[in-house]
CSV table of C-alpha atoms in Angstrom, one decimal:
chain,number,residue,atom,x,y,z
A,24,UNK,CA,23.9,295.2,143.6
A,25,UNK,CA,23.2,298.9,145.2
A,26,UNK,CA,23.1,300.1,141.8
A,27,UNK,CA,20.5,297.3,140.7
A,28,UNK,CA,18.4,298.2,143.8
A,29,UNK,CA,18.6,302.0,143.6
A,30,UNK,CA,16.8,301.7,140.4
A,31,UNK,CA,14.5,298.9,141.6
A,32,UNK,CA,13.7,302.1,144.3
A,33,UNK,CA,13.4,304.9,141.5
A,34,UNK,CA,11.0,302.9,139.5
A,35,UNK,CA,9.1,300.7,141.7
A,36,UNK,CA,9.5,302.6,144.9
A,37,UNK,CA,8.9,299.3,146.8
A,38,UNK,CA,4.8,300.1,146.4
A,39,UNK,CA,2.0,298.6,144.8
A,40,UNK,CA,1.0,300.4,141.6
A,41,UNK,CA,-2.3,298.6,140.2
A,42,UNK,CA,-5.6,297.8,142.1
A,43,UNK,CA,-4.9,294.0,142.6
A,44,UNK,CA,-1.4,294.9,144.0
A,45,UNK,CA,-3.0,297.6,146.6
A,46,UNK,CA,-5.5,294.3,147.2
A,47,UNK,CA,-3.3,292.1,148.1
A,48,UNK,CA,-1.3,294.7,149.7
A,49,UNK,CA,-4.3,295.1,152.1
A,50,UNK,CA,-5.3,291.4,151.8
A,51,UNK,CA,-1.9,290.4,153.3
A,52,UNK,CA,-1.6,293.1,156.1
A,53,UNK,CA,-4.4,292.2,157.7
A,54,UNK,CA,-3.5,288.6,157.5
A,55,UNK,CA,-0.3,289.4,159.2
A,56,UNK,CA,-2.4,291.1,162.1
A,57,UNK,CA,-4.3,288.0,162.5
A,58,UNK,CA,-7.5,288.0,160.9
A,59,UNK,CA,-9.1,286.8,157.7
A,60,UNK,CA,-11.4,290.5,157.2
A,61,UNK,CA,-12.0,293.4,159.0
A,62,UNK,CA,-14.8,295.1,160.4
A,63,UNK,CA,-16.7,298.2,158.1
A,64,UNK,CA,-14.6,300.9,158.6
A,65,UNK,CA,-16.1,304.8,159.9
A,66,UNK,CA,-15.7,306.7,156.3
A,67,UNK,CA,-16.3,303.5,154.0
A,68,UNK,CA,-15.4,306.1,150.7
A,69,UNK,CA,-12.6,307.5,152.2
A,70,UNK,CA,-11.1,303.5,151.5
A,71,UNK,CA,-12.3,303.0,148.3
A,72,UNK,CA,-10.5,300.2,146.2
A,73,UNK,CA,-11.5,298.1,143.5
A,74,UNK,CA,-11.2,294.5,144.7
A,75,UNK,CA,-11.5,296.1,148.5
A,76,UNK,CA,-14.9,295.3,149.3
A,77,UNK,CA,-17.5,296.3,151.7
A,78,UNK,CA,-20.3,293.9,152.5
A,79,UNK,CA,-22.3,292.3,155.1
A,80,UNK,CA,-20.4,294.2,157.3
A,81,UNK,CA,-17.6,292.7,156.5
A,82,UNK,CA,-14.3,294.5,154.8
A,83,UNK,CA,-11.9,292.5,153.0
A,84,UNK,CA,-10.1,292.0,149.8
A,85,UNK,CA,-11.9,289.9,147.1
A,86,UNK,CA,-8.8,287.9,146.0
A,87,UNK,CA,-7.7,284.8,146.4
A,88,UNK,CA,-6.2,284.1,149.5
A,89,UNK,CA,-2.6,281.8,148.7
A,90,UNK,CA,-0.7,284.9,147.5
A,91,UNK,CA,-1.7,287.5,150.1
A,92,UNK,CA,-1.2,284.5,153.1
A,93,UNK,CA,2.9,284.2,151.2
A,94,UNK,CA,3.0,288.1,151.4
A,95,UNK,CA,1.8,288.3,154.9
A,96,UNK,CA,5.3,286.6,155.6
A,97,UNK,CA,7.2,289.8,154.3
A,98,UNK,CA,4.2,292.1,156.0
A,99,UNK,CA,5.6,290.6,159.1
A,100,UNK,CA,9.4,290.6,159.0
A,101,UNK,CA,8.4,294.3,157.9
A,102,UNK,CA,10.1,293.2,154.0
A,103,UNK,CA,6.8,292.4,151.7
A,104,UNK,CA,8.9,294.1,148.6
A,105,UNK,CA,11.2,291.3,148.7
A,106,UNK,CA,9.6,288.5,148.8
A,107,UNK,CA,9.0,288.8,145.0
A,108,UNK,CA,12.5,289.0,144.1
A,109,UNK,CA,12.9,285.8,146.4
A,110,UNK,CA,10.6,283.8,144.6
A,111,UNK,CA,12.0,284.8,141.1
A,112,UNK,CA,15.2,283.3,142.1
A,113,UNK,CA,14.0,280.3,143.6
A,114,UNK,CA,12.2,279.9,140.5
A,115,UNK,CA,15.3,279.8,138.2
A,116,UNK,CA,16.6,277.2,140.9
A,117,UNK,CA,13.7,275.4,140.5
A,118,UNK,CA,14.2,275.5,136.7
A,119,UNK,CA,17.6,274.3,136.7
A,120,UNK,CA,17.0,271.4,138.9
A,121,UNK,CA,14.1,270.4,136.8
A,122,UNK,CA,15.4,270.6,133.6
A,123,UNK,CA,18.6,269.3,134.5
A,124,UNK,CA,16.9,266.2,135.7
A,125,UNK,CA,14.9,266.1,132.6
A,126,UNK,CA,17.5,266.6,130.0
A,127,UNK,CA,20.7,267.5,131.0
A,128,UNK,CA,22.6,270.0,132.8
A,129,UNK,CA,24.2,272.4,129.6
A,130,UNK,CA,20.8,272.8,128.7
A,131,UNK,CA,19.9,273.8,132.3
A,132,UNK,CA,22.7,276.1,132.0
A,133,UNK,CA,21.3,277.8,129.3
A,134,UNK,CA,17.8,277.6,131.0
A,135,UNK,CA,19.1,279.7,133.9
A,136,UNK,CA,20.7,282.2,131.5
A,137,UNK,CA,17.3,283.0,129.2
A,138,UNK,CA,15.4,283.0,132.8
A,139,UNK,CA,17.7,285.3,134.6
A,140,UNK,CA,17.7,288.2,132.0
A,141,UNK,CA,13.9,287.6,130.8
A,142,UNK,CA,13.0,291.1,131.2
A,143,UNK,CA,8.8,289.7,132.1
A,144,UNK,CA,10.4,287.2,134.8
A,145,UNK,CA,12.1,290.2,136.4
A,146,UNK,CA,9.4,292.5,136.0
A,147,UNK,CA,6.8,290.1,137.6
A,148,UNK,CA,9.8,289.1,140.6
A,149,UNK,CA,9.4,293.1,141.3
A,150,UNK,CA,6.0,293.6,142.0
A,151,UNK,CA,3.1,292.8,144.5
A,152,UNK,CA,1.4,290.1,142.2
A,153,UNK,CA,0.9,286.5,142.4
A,154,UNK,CA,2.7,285.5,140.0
A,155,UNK,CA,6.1,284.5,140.5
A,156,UNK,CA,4.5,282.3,143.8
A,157,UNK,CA,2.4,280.6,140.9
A,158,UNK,CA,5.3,279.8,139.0
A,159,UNK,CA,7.2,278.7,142.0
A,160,UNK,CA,4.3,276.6,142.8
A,161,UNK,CA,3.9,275.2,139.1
A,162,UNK,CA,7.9,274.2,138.6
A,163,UNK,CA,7.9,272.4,142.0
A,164,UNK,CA,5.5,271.0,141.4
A,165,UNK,CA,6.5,269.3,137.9
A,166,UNK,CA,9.7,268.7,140.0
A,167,UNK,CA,8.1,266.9,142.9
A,168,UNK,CA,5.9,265.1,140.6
A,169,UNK,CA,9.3,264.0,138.2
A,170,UNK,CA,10.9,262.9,141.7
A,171,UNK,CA,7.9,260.6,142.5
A,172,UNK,CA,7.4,259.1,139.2
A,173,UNK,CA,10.4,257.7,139.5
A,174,UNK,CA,11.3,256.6,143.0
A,175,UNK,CA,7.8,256.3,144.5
A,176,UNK,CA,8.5,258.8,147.3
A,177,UNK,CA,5.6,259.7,149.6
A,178,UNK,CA,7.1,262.5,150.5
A,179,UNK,CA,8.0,264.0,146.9
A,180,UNK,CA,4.1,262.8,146.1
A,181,UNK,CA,2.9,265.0,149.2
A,182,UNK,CA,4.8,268.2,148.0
A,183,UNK,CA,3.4,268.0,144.6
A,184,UNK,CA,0.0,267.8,145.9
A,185,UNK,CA,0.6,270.2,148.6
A,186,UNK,CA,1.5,273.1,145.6
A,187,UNK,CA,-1.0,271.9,143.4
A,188,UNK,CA,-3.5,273.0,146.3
A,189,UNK,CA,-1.6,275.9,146.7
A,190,UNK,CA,-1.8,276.9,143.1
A,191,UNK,CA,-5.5,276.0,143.4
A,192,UNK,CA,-5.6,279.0,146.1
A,193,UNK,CA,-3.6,281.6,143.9
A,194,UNK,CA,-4.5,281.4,140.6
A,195,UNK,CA,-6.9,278.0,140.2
A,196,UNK,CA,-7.4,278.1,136.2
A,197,UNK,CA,-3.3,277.4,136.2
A,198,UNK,CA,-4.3,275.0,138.6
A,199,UNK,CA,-6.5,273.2,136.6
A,200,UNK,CA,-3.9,273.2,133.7
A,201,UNK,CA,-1.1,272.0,135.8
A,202,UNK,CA,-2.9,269.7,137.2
A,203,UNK,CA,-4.1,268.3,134.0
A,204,UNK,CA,-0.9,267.7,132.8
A,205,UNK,CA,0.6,266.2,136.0
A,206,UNK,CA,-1.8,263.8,136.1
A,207,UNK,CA,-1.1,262.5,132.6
A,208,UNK,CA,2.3,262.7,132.9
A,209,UNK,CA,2.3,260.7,136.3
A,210,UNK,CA,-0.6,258.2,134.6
A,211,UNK,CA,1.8,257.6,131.7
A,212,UNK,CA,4.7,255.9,134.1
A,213,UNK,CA,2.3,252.3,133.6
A,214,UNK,CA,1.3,250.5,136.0
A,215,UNK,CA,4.8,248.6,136.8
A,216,UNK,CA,6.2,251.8,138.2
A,217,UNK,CA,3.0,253.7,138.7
A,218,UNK,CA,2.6,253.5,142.9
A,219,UNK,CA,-0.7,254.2,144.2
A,220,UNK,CA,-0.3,255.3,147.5
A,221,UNK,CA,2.0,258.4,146.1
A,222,UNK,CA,-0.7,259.3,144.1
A,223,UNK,CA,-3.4,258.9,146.5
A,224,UNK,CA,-1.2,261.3,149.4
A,225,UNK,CA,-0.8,263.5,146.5
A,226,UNK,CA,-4.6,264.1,146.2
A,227,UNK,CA,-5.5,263.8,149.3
A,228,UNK,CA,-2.8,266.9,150.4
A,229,UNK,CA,-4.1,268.9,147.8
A,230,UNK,CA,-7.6,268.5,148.6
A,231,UNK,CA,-7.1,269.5,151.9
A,232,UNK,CA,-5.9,272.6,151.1
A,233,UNK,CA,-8.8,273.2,148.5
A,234,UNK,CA,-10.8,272.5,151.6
A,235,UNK,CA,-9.2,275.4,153.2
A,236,UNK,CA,-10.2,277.8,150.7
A,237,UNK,CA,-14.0,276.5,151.0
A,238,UNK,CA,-13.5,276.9,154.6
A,239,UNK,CA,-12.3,280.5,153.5
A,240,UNK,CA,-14.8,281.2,151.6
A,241,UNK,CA,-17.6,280.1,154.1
A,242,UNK,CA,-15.9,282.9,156.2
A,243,UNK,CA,-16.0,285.7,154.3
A,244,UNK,CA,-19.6,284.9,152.3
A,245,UNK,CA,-21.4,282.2,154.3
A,246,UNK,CA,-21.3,280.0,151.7
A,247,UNK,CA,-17.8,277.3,151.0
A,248,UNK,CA,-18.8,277.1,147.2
A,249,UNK,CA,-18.7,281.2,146.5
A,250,UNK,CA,-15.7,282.8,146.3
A,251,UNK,CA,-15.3,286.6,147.8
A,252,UNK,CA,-14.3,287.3,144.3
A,253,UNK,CA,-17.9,287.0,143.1
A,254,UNK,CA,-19.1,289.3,145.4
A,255,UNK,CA,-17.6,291.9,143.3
A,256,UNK,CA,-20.9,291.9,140.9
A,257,UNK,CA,-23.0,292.5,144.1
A,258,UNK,CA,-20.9,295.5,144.7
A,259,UNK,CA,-19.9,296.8,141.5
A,260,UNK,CA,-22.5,295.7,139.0
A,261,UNK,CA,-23.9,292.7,137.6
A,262,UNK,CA,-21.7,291.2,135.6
A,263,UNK,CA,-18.0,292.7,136.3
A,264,UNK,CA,-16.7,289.7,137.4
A,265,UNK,CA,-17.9,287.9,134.2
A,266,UNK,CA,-15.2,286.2,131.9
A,267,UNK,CA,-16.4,287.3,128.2
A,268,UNK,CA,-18.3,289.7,125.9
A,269,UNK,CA,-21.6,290.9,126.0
A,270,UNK,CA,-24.4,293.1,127.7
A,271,UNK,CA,-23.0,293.1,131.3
């Protein structure tokens, strides 16, 4: 273990290496400190960042704000490198219990192995990025959703919806696909077993918290349907926050 964490210090150095890690870096210290920006600050260049941006008077980071608000946990028990490493292993947990449920528990045996020395799960469960909470988020839900397929339970109906909306706020185009398939999946229990009111919490918990990220938004850029990310092309230049090819 002190061997495995020396060179987790040698080649990481517990630091963010890449623009959006120094984003969220920034994104979730100030969350920690209590607010959801900051004002302009004396040498505006001397802070220059990427997906840091200046505007309106206003100084935040562009991203999303479910990761950086999970980080601001570590920020604040002065540990944000590990909360990565945490979420890696709960995802393998996660995994296992899934799977298990699923199929059976060799197989989730074997799951856990392939997981635990998958040198892109470790990588990712080392870093400052989103995604290890997004696969966290994913897998439990899948689980939660497994859970009240089959019994019904409110409460396993209000967890799936409740990380569905927090994918939503960390990366919403897996969102979108998780929640595409969970919804067919749940749809195709039938009627007989198919309870209403699970699925009805379940959307209702996850629309709340898409209603926190309009209220976010309506924060940062005065309006609940534009996200801070797409003030990027008012900074940058038009375009650079545009998915594709072409001119801009």
């Amino acid at each position: 273990g002190c061997m495995a964490q020396n060179k987790q210090d040698e080649i990481f150095d517990r630091l963010p290496h890449v623009p959006d890690e120094v984003a969220y870096y920034f994104h979730a210290k100030y969350f920690a400190a209590g607010h959801l920006y900051l004002p302009e600050p004396p040498e505006p260049k001397a802070f220059t960042c990427s997906l840091a941006l200046l505007h309106a008077g206003k100084w935040y980071s562009a991203q999303l704000p479910g990761w950086p608000f999970v980080l601001a946990l570590g920020v604040r028990a002065g540990v944000p490198w590990l909360v990565n490493p945490l979420l890696g292993a709960i995802a393998i947990l996660i995994s296992f219990a899934l799977v298990r449920k699923l199929y059976d528990e060799p197989l989730a045996k074997g799951v856990v192995l392939l997981l635990a020395f998958s040198p892109w799960l470790l990588y990712m469960s080392a870093n400052l990025m989103g995604h290890a909470l997004s696969l966290v988020l994913s897998l439990a839900a899948l689980l939660a959703v497994q859970r009240a397929r089959e019994s019904g339970s409110l409460g396993w109906a209000a967890l799936a919806g409740a990380c569905l909306g927090g994918l939503a706020n960390t990366r919403p185009l897996e969102a979108l696909a998780m929640g595409i398939v969970v919804a067919l999946w749940w749809l195709s229990a039938g009627w007989k077993r198919l309870r209403i009111a699970a699925v009805a919490i379940s959307m209702l918990v996850a629309m709340s918290l898409v209603g926190l990220q309009l209220a976010y938004n309506q924060a940062l850029t005065n309006n609940p349907w534009e996200l801070p990310f797409e003030k990027v092309d008012e900074v940058a230049y038009r375009g650079a926050n545009r998915v594709g090819f072409g001119p801009d």
